[in-house]
Amino acid sequence: MTTFAPAAAARGAHPLDPLRPDEIARAAQIVRAARGLGERVRFVSISPAEPPKHEDGLAPRAAEVVLYDAAARTTIEARVDLHAGAVTSWRELTGVQPQMTAPEFLAVEAAVRRAPEFLAALRRRGIEDASDVDVDPVSAGNHGLPEEQDGRRLARILAFVRPNPGGNAYARPLQGIFGLVDVETGELVHFEDREPVPLPPGDGEFRADRVGPLRDDVREIRITQPDGPSFTVDGHEVRWQKWRLRVGFTTREGLVLHHVGYEDGGRLRPVLHRASYAEMVVPYADPDRFYQAPLDIGEFNIGTMTNALTLGCDCLGAIHYFDGAYAGPDGEPVVVPNAICLHEEDHGMLWKHTDFRTGDVQVRRGRRLVISSIVTVGNYEYGFFWYLHQDGSIASEVKATGIVATQALGDGETPEFGTLLAPNLGGINHQHVFCARLDLDVDGAANTVVEVDTEAVPQGPGNEHGNAWRTVKRALSSELRARRRIDPFRARGWLVTNPSRRNAVGEPVAYKLVPGDNTVSFAAPGSAMRRRAGFVDHHLWVTRYDAAERYPAGEYPYQHPGGDGLPRWVQADRPLEQEDLVVWYTMNHHHVPRPEDWPVMPVARIGFELKPWGFFDRNPALDVPPSEPGGGGSC
Ligand code: CO
């Protein structure tokens, strides 16, 4: 085993800190030196190897490396001790496909643009020059088709032509072209050119200099924080009023929160040990697009698609940015400057009461701490937002924007599985399903999840006037029993309780998971998407903490036939009461496109809240000071 002298950089960093660019390069160098990688071996990801829970303050700095050997068709998982400079584990896997990387994406596009069948299809549509044609690779999925089963690494394609250089390609879909591509060879495994549909006439322009006169009555809003923000940052540790947390970044998930706790009466009380969006799927509802259901996090390593944010545009105010870094195929670090934005926002009224007899007014303005990151996945943008509030609540929101998936339509045609967005242009019905992995430790690791429903009491003796209703609670005692759906007609929510810690009224301290907008999957049970993204079957899953159970659709969903991840783990039906638990919340943004979503979609939001529910003995925001009246008519 080759070892390197400990890098000074490896010391002093917290084990949960994102890998720095020099650590990524060093991890790649250690792997190369130890293993002499073949010519066709490339790096898929290099991420911090998070130590097992409760050892994470002590563990040495380590990296988790995934490689793909295209010659042997094996996926390699290695672990690198950055302090000792050694490869500490090495595992070669067959029968799985690692994540698709951006260079592979571009190689697929380049190969298709050279393919004679594709060029013939372009000519059939009157396109002689392929330079304005975009080919978007789509994850191949696994639909039980014979050509999907022989171990080749595959992608499907969608094609578009830009109305002008730099213009919106999604305005001009090349309808009727279907292709399945071998990612390694660039060969078209399957190609079909069905009946062409004329290109839609509109140009789908939305750039500021192309949309005509801009409104001229938008005056400047300036956020000034003359004393600076109320947070402090030390490395990746953040303190904001009574909240404490660590900000993380991984190749697969992008933004991650660690060790979120609240200082209360001189004690730091844990709430969330780790939180991230651990998987998502975007299934389309048109039978022609049966294959379009990408698991953008697990199939594409969404951290690698993180936007570099710029001051004053994405976030406003006094901002602290964290950079992100991931490995390119050669193991060299790729840095995303300003990948994560940390800032505070005024959040309107926090609480208020006017004593109408004495005229005394007590009002407090609320603030929230915002930790956010934005990714671009092909046509779509997703903003992943976490909010910490002064009343002890935590909220999360995904903001979806960008450009909807389009199809070209013949004259007079209206889409059965979508909406007419513009002349001869349809938007396809789809959903965006996100699964948040919430490793809650509510005042300690041993927690119990309790479902809370509301029920009406039948009118009769004891409820003579029929006005009575009450809540009913039921502990979710094992993993199979803890697969639950939302129920707005029962005002359902889930308490994550700590039965060994009692509040002032003798109840277990708790946080409540309060669902936001949500619905179910409308794809057939047993369909490829439902098998591959089985987490969509339930809104709530609860599992016993296991360091190896990280991703709801499994470690390697690319081309996976399905059944991995949550549906498999819960078959153990482990008991859940007063155990170290992980809560998985699935939320389904139902997107029937509107004309207003074209040519670029105003932000759509979906989220959930974690509200303290007897975690504190009273309103924890009593000590927020009143705001000082400002000048210029403000406050
Ligand atoms: Co959408």
XYZ file of C-alpha atoms and ligand atoms in Angstrom:
636
model
C 0.000 0.000 0.000
C 1.404 3.373 -1.039
C 1.080 6.066 1.565
C 1.619 9.761 1.460
C 2.683 12.039 4.262
C -0.355 13.502 5.981
C -1.359 16.712 4.273
C -1.593 19.602 6.650
C -4.894 20.367 4.989
C -6.339 17.043 6.101
C -5.840 17.989 9.709
C -8.140 20.460 11.353
C -11.026 19.984 8.944
C -14.206 18.583 10.412
C -15.047 15.101 9.039
C -18.376 16.423 7.751
C -16.893 19.364 5.876
C -17.179 19.154 2.099
C -13.981 18.055 0.405
C -11.793 20.921 -0.644
C -10.397 20.935 -4.186
C -6.935 19.939 -2.940
C -8.426 17.019 -1.028
C -10.280 15.832 -4.125
C -7.059 15.958 -6.141
C -5.220 14.199 -3.348
C -7.842 11.443 -3.052
C -7.551 10.817 -6.806
C -3.756 10.801 -6.563
C -3.839 8.299 -3.688
C -6.170 5.997 -5.633
C -4.007 6.190 -8.767
C -0.815 5.513 -6.867
C -2.293 2.604 -4.969
C -4.110 0.955 -7.832
C -2.562 2.016 -11.149
C -5.857 2.626 -12.864
C -6.403 1.318 -16.386
C -6.864 3.642 -19.324
C -10.622 3.291 -19.382
C -11.159 3.848 -15.681
C -12.646 7.199 -14.806
C -13.768 8.951 -11.667
C -17.504 9.257 -11.153
C -17.431 10.974 -7.772
C -15.188 11.873 -4.869
C -17.151 12.910 -1.809
C -16.533 13.228 1.903
C -16.825 9.794 3.522
C -19.114 10.582 6.376
C -18.186 8.639 9.462
C -20.835 6.536 11.179
C -23.186 8.623 13.265
C -21.976 9.655 16.709
C -18.365 9.095 15.709
C -18.353 12.047 13.430
C -16.481 14.393 15.703
C -13.533 12.011 15.983
C -13.111 10.185 12.706
C -10.176 10.906 10.404
C -10.810 12.896 7.264
C -11.746 10.454 4.507
C -13.090 10.390 0.960
C -15.530 8.081 -0.701
C -14.583 7.457 -4.314
C -16.677 5.899 -7.084
C -14.963 4.860 -10.311
C -16.192 3.258 -13.499
C -14.052 0.813 -15.416
C -15.535 0.929 -18.907
C -13.334 -1.944 -20.119
C -14.397 -4.365 -17.399
C -17.851 -2.795 -17.001
C -17.344 -2.627 -13.284
C -18.155 0.052 -10.764
C -15.535 0.503 -8.057
C -16.137 1.872 -4.581
C -13.013 2.961 -2.759
C -12.458 4.634 0.538
C -9.457 6.859 1.038
C -7.998 7.952 4.361
C -6.780 11.445 3.528
C -4.757 11.708 6.709
C -2.859 8.452 6.243
C -2.799 8.796 2.449
C -4.064 5.266 1.993
C -6.820 3.385 0.222
C -8.598 1.648 3.073
C -11.228 -0.266 1.113
C -11.791 -1.300 -2.488
C -14.886 -3.019 -3.818
C -15.631 -3.931 -7.436
C -19.279 -4.279 -8.386
C -20.766 -5.776 -11.516
C -24.365 -5.508 -12.667
C -24.794 -1.888 -11.607
C -24.292 1.359 -13.472
C -22.826 4.363 -11.690
C -24.152 7.854 -12.232
C -24.128 9.467 -15.656
C -21.613 12.322 -15.754
C -21.660 15.579 -17.703
C -18.768 14.543 -20.001
C -20.683 11.349 -20.872
C -23.714 13.487 -21.609
C -21.749 15.638 -24.027
C -20.173 12.580 -25.654
C -23.633 11.109 -26.304
C -24.761 14.368 -27.870
C -21.651 14.556 -30.064
C -22.044 10.947 -31.202
C -25.709 11.367 -32.109
C -24.988 14.547 -34.057
C -22.586 12.548 -36.233
C -24.865 9.518 -36.726
C -26.043 9.123 -40.375
C -29.534 7.986 -39.259
C -29.893 11.119 -37.156
C -28.603 13.391 -39.918
C -31.112 11.792 -42.305
C -33.887 12.494 -39.794
C -32.759 16.126 -39.636
C -32.803 16.387 -43.445
C -36.351 15.000 -43.464
C -37.200 18.028 -41.329
C -35.391 20.461 -43.612
C -32.386 20.866 -41.278
C -29.095 20.668 -43.153
C -26.838 22.014 -40.397
C -26.730 20.114 -37.105
C -24.862 22.867 -35.281
C -28.023 24.417 -33.824
C -29.446 21.001 -32.898
C -29.374 20.069 -29.210
C -29.496 16.439 -28.170
C -30.514 16.000 -24.533
C -29.610 12.558 -23.226
C -32.235 11.055 -20.935
C -31.443 8.282 -18.475
C -32.288 5.003 -20.169
C -34.338 3.551 -17.342
C -35.116 -0.148 -17.413
C -38.374 -1.213 -18.984
C -37.633 -4.915 -19.418
C -36.726 -4.435 -23.092
C -34.120 -6.917 -24.383
C -31.718 -4.197 -25.579
C -31.595 -2.790 -22.034
C -30.425 -6.007 -20.405
C -26.961 -6.814 -21.758
C -24.863 -4.691 -19.406
C -24.259 -1.845 -21.825
C -24.345 1.686 -20.506
C -27.244 3.394 -22.244
C -29.006 6.688 -22.710
C -32.084 7.748 -24.631
C -32.328 11.035 -26.463
C -34.568 14.015 -27.053
C -33.689 16.435 -29.843
C -34.411 20.113 -30.408
C -33.277 22.832 -32.762
C -32.489 26.347 -31.653
C -34.522 29.048 -33.439
C -31.365 31.187 -33.475
C -27.854 30.815 -32.050
C -28.182 30.878 -28.246
C -31.971 30.748 -28.494
C -34.448 28.476 -26.726
C -34.123 24.995 -28.213
C -37.160 23.729 -26.312
C -39.321 25.961 -28.538
C -38.562 23.647 -31.471
C -38.746 19.974 -30.476
C -37.813 17.506 -33.204
C -40.888 15.345 -32.802
C -40.821 11.679 -33.792
C -37.121 10.944 -33.202
C -36.393 8.099 -30.798
C -32.930 6.827 -30.017
C -31.174 4.519 -27.607
C -27.427 5.138 -27.475
C -24.522 3.067 -26.160
C -22.778 5.648 -23.996
C -19.353 3.996 -24.351
C -19.264 3.529 -28.116
C -21.690 6.251 -29.189
C -23.456 3.615 -31.284
C -27.205 3.948 -31.858
C -28.543 0.704 -30.422
C -32.005 1.610 -31.585
C -33.190 4.461 -33.751
C -36.609 5.308 -35.024
C -37.780 8.236 -37.049
C -41.529 8.337 -36.940
C -43.630 10.828 -38.871
C -42.054 14.288 -38.570
C -44.197 17.121 -37.216
C -43.455 20.639 -38.528
C -41.463 22.833 -36.166
C -43.602 25.126 -33.991
C -43.416 28.729 -35.244
C -42.620 30.561 -31.969
C -39.103 31.253 -30.807
C -39.763 30.918 -27.033
C -37.510 33.883 -26.371
C -37.098 35.070 -22.770
C -33.709 36.799 -22.674
C -33.905 40.385 -21.413
C -32.602 41.918 -24.636
C -35.039 39.944 -26.812
C -38.433 40.251 -25.132
C -39.297 43.758 -26.156
C -39.727 46.760 -23.869
C -39.130 45.970 -20.216
C -41.451 47.562 -17.637
C -39.955 50.826 -16.391
C -41.670 51.228 -13.012
C -39.637 48.725 -11.000
C -37.752 50.817 -8.434
C -34.800 49.537 -6.527
C -35.179 47.674 -3.235
C -31.971 47.712 -1.268
C -31.420 45.426 1.705
C -28.976 47.051 4.097
C -27.531 45.358 7.141
C -25.292 48.132 8.487
C -24.101 46.005 11.418
C -23.652 42.926 9.256
C -25.731 39.770 9.421
C -26.739 38.090 12.701
C -24.964 34.876 11.800
C -21.346 33.876 12.214
C -19.529 31.312 10.137
C -16.492 29.326 11.225
C -15.427 27.026 8.405
C -18.670 25.212 7.695
C -20.161 25.739 11.149
C -22.917 28.336 11.299
C -24.360 30.072 14.331
C -27.464 32.168 13.951
C -29.149 33.432 17.084
C -29.983 30.176 18.919
C -29.528 27.862 15.960
C -26.346 25.908 15.264
C -25.639 23.846 12.172
C -22.983 22.669 9.747
C -23.316 23.193 6.014
C -22.244 20.303 3.813
C -22.007 19.570 0.112
C -21.830 16.192 -1.590
C -21.488 15.238 -5.228
C -24.690 13.264 -5.138
C -27.031 15.459 -3.115
C -25.465 18.907 -3.345
C -26.533 20.880 -0.266
C -26.636 18.939 3.009
C -27.335 20.171 6.539
C -25.641 18.532 9.506
C -26.051 18.799 13.265
C -28.916 21.269 13.337
C -29.534 22.138 16.970
C -31.071 24.843 19.103
C -29.483 26.434 22.136
C -32.026 26.439 24.904
C -31.324 27.320 28.515
C -27.574 26.817 28.131
C -27.945 23.426 26.449
C -27.568 22.667 22.745
C -30.576 20.512 21.923
C -30.230 18.402 18.760
C -33.074 18.422 16.247
C -31.775 17.222 12.886
C -28.641 15.140 12.691
C -28.574 15.321 8.883
C -30.973 16.564 6.229
C -30.867 16.456 2.445
C -32.908 15.781 -0.627
C -31.661 12.256 -1.212
C -33.604 11.339 -4.358
C -36.134 12.630 -6.831
C -37.895 11.454 -9.954
C -39.631 13.370 -12.726
C -41.992 10.982 -14.524
C -43.734 12.167 -17.701
C -47.276 11.100 -18.506
C -47.236 10.738 -22.303
C -47.065 7.091 -23.509
C -44.590 8.240 -26.200
C -42.280 9.401 -23.407
C -42.588 6.245 -21.293
C -38.824 6.326 -20.749
C -38.635 9.892 -19.474
C -38.537 9.530 -15.689
C -35.083 10.642 -14.575
C -33.952 10.203 -10.989
C -31.964 13.402 -11.148
C -30.142 13.009 -7.842
C -29.215 9.315 -7.952
C -28.711 9.013 -11.701
C -26.856 12.270 -12.346
C -25.189 13.391 -9.089
C -27.105 16.612 -8.777
C -24.264 18.346 -6.882
C -22.338 18.472 -10.165
C -25.141 20.576 -11.660
C -24.963 23.262 -8.985
C -25.121 26.866 -10.172
C -22.483 29.406 -9.226
C -24.566 32.119 -7.551
C -23.889 35.803 -7.997
C -24.336 38.485 -5.395
C -27.601 40.392 -5.538
C -29.375 38.192 -8.066
C -30.234 34.866 -6.483
C -29.974 36.037 -2.861
C -30.262 39.543 -1.470
C -28.590 41.065 1.590
C -25.419 40.255 3.511
C -24.479 36.892 2.115
C -21.989 34.227 3.001
C -21.234 31.874 0.153
C -19.799 28.401 0.404
C -18.037 26.985 -2.634
C -18.720 23.459 -3.815
C -16.280 21.059 -5.417
C -16.534 17.698 -7.105
C -14.290 15.480 -9.205
C -14.130 15.487 -12.987
C -13.627 12.169 -14.840
C -9.857 12.478 -14.462
C -10.137 13.051 -10.709
C -9.242 16.709 -11.046
C -11.383 18.997 -8.889
C -14.104 21.094 -10.458
C -14.947 24.071 -8.286
C -18.365 25.702 -8.164
C -17.775 29.151 -6.722
C -20.643 30.433 -4.545
C -22.466 27.096 -4.665
C -24.407 27.603 -1.444
C -25.934 30.859 -0.265
C -26.401 31.675 3.415
C -28.336 34.795 4.291
C -31.094 36.173 6.520
C -34.416 37.479 5.341
C -37.055 39.600 6.948
C -40.024 37.253 7.270
C -42.871 39.572 8.166
C -44.785 39.334 11.402
C -43.473 36.847 13.941
C -46.162 37.440 16.551
C -48.434 40.253 17.695
C -51.074 41.206 20.193
C -52.921 44.477 20.693
C -54.626 44.782 24.063
C -57.762 46.472 22.823
C -58.563 47.850 26.286
C -55.192 49.294 27.268
C -53.981 49.953 23.738
C -50.690 48.147 24.445
C -49.187 46.722 21.267
C -46.591 43.990 21.304
C -45.337 42.999 17.888
C -42.172 41.286 16.743
C -40.836 41.037 13.271
C -39.634 37.602 12.253
C -36.524 36.650 10.408
C -35.384 33.489 8.845
C -31.998 32.078 8.039
C -31.956 30.797 4.468
C -29.539 28.144 3.245
C -29.981 27.487 -0.453
C -28.516 26.070 -3.602
C -29.757 25.966 -7.191
C -29.121 23.287 -9.791
C -29.716 23.145 -13.525
C -30.830 19.753 -14.814
C -31.244 20.076 -18.579
C -34.329 22.197 -19.149
C -35.198 22.622 -15.442
C -33.850 24.529 -12.473
C -34.394 23.385 -8.916
C -33.706 25.554 -5.895
C -33.237 23.599 -2.680
C -34.052 25.869 0.252
C -33.879 25.310 3.997
C -35.214 27.892 6.423
C -34.572 28.218 10.147
C -37.040 30.394 12.038
C -36.886 32.229 15.345
C -39.880 30.263 16.672
C -37.893 27.026 16.462
C -39.454 25.804 13.239
C -37.562 24.489 10.255
C -39.011 24.637 6.781
C -37.854 23.367 3.455
C -38.923 24.248 -0.016
C -37.980 23.171 -3.497
C -38.419 25.880 -6.091
C -38.912 24.578 -9.615
C -38.318 26.899 -12.540
C -36.709 26.797 -15.976
C -38.306 25.443 -19.118
C -40.992 22.770 -19.297
C -40.543 19.683 -21.476
C -42.172 20.271 -24.841
C -43.526 18.432 -27.855
C -44.366 19.630 -31.360
C -47.974 19.253 -32.459
C -49.654 19.271 -35.864
C -52.127 21.998 -36.820
C -55.328 21.673 -34.793
C -53.848 18.997 -32.545
C -54.307 19.298 -28.775
C -52.271 17.081 -26.495
C -54.112 14.337 -24.632
C -51.412 14.124 -21.959
C -50.539 17.780 -21.641
C -51.449 21.344 -22.482
C -51.141 23.527 -25.554
C -48.595 26.155 -24.508
C -48.138 28.081 -27.738
C -49.078 27.457 -31.367
C -48.116 23.860 -32.288
C -46.260 23.458 -29.008
C -47.396 21.243 -26.135
C -46.212 20.900 -22.551
C -46.337 17.344 -21.233
C -48.012 16.426 -17.932
C -45.500 15.286 -15.351
C -44.674 15.267 -11.668
C -41.580 16.215 -9.698
C -41.303 13.858 -6.751
C -38.724 14.697 -4.098
C -37.671 12.491 -1.203
C -36.132 14.292 1.769
C -33.991 12.181 4.055
C -34.445 13.567 7.548
C -32.229 11.976 10.158
C -34.028 13.553 13.090
C -32.577 13.349 16.582
C -35.175 15.177 18.633
C -33.381 15.983 21.879
C -31.412 12.764 21.445
C -31.304 9.807 19.099
C -33.975 7.533 20.629
C -37.202 8.733 19.013
C -40.683 7.420 18.249
C -42.832 8.604 15.342
C -46.490 9.132 16.206
C -49.150 9.697 13.578
C -51.686 12.326 14.537
C -55.111 12.363 12.893
C -58.106 14.503 13.701
C -61.497 12.835 14.018
C -64.984 14.169 14.444
C -66.871 12.790 17.415
C -70.299 11.401 16.465
C -73.112 13.640 17.624
C -74.929 12.132 20.605
C -74.426 11.666 24.343
C -71.356 13.638 25.413
C -71.442 15.608 22.155
C -75.031 16.779 22.107
C -74.346 19.778 19.863
C -72.105 17.950 17.404
C -69.238 20.399 17.640
C -66.638 18.039 19.101
C -63.510 16.864 17.392
C -60.243 15.612 18.777
C -56.857 14.332 17.774
C -55.970 10.669 17.917
C -52.404 9.474 18.122
C -50.877 6.213 17.094
C -47.210 5.250 17.362
C -45.760 3.842 14.147
C -44.277 0.735 15.683
C -42.386 -0.908 12.819
C -41.062 -0.109 9.365
C -43.858 -1.744 7.352
C -46.482 -0.037 9.514
C -44.711 3.287 9.086
C -45.356 3.506 5.329
C -47.999 6.216 5.365
C -49.873 8.622 3.157
C -50.883 12.185 3.831
C -54.559 12.638 4.639
C -55.742 16.249 4.468
C -59.242 15.110 5.477
C -57.817 13.960 8.796
C -55.385 16.916 9.042
C -52.691 14.258 9.339
C -49.169 14.978 10.511
C -46.402 13.047 12.205
C -44.778 13.791 15.529
C -41.195 12.763 15.992
C -41.117 12.402 19.761
C -38.516 11.699 22.378
C -40.381 9.751 25.079
C -37.468 9.992 27.490
C -37.556 13.806 27.498
C -40.634 15.507 28.894
C -41.709 19.117 28.556
C -43.262 21.320 31.248
C -46.666 19.690 30.830
C -45.288 16.176 31.065
C -45.538 15.268 27.370
C -42.662 13.883 25.321
C -40.802 16.643 23.509
C -41.450 16.524 19.774
C -41.129 18.054 16.347
C -44.021 17.620 13.931
C -43.605 16.928 10.251
C -46.308 19.038 8.641
C -46.854 18.156 4.980
C -47.366 20.870 2.395
C -48.891 20.421 -1.059
C -48.727 16.820 -2.095
C -50.449 14.181 -4.152
C -49.920 10.611 -5.325
C -48.275 9.054 -8.358
C -50.651 8.450 -11.244
C -48.380 5.924 -12.974
C -49.523 2.309 -12.815
C -48.330 0.274 -9.830
C -45.720 -2.095 -11.221
C -44.735 0.288 -14.035
C -41.007 0.784 -14.573
C -41.005 4.157 -12.804
C -42.921 2.832 -9.797
C -40.502 -0.097 -9.495
C -37.385 2.007 -9.929
C -38.529 4.905 -7.752
C -40.492 2.889 -5.193
C -40.236 5.718 -2.680
C -43.117 7.410 -4.549
C -45.518 4.796 -3.152
C -45.714 6.432 0.268
C -45.369 9.965 1.564
C -43.826 8.859 4.823
C -41.311 6.130 5.439
C -39.505 5.600 8.718
C -36.465 3.373 9.017
C -34.073 2.402 11.759
C -30.854 4.360 11.250
C -28.339 2.391 9.215
C -25.273 4.165 7.837
C -25.550 2.115 4.629
C -29.151 3.195 3.922
C -28.665 6.534 2.280
C -30.598 6.807 -0.957
C -34.318 6.019 -1.339
C -33.960 4.316 -4.742
C -30.705 2.572 -3.843
C -27.043 3.408 -4.388
C -27.060 2.894 -8.163
C -30.445 3.590 -9.746
C -29.047 4.145 -13.253
C -30.629 1.392 -15.462
C -31.621 -0.436 -12.277
C -34.678 -2.675 -12.780
C -36.093 -1.495 -9.465
C -36.984 -2.620 -5.987
C -33.911 -1.206 -4.296
C -33.777 1.347 -1.500
C -36.671 2.029 0.846
C -39.030 -0.740 -0.373
C -36.274 -3.308 0.162
C -34.968 -2.013 3.481
C -38.369 -1.927 5.176
C -38.945 -5.615 4.459
C -36.869 -6.179 7.617
C -39.769 -4.509 9.433
C -37.475 -3.371 12.222
C -39.194 -2.074 15.365
C -39.157 1.700 15.534
C -40.141 2.781 19.016
C -37.469 4.654 20.957
C -34.880 3.917 18.316
C -32.506 5.992 16.251
C -34.761 6.749 13.277
C -34.585 8.231 9.834
C -37.729 9.858 8.457
C -38.177 9.995 4.690
C -40.729 12.416 3.333
C -41.876 12.129 -0.279
C -43.559 15.139 -1.828
C -45.100 15.162 -5.232
C -45.297 18.381 -7.210
C -48.044 17.801 -9.742
C -47.316 19.711 -12.898
C -49.999 20.181 -15.509
C -48.250 22.828 -17.620
C -49.960 26.177 -18.140
C -49.469 28.657 -20.976
C -47.969 30.924 -18.292
C -45.208 28.346 -17.766
C -43.958 29.193 -21.264
C -41.368 30.194 -22.372
C -39.807 30.134 -18.923
C -41.685 29.024 -15.881
C -42.336 31.271 -12.882
C -41.082 29.551 -9.724
C -43.378 26.814 -8.414
C -42.900 25.771 -4.799
C -43.368 22.616 -2.826
C -42.252 21.998 0.726
C -42.874 20.865 4.265
C -42.321 22.087 7.796
C -40.797 20.674 10.931
C -42.509 22.498 13.782
C -41.564 22.239 17.420
C -44.521 20.553 19.095
C -43.990 20.661 22.835
C -40.240 20.749 22.236
C -40.222 24.084 24.061
C -42.242 24.943 27.153
C -43.611 28.133 25.651
C -43.239 30.328 22.597
C -39.455 30.330 22.185
C -39.553 33.693 20.412
C -40.621 35.803 23.423
C -37.074 37.078 23.723
C -36.923 38.487 20.207
C -36.544 42.233 20.783
C -39.020 44.712 19.301
C -37.828 46.428 16.127
C -36.579 49.992 16.355
C -38.610 52.433 14.291
C -36.549 53.299 11.221
C -36.363 56.414 9.086
C -37.955 57.056 5.713
C -41.371 55.796 6.737
C -40.228 52.233 7.387
C -41.646 50.665 10.526
Co -42.524 20.657 -13.990
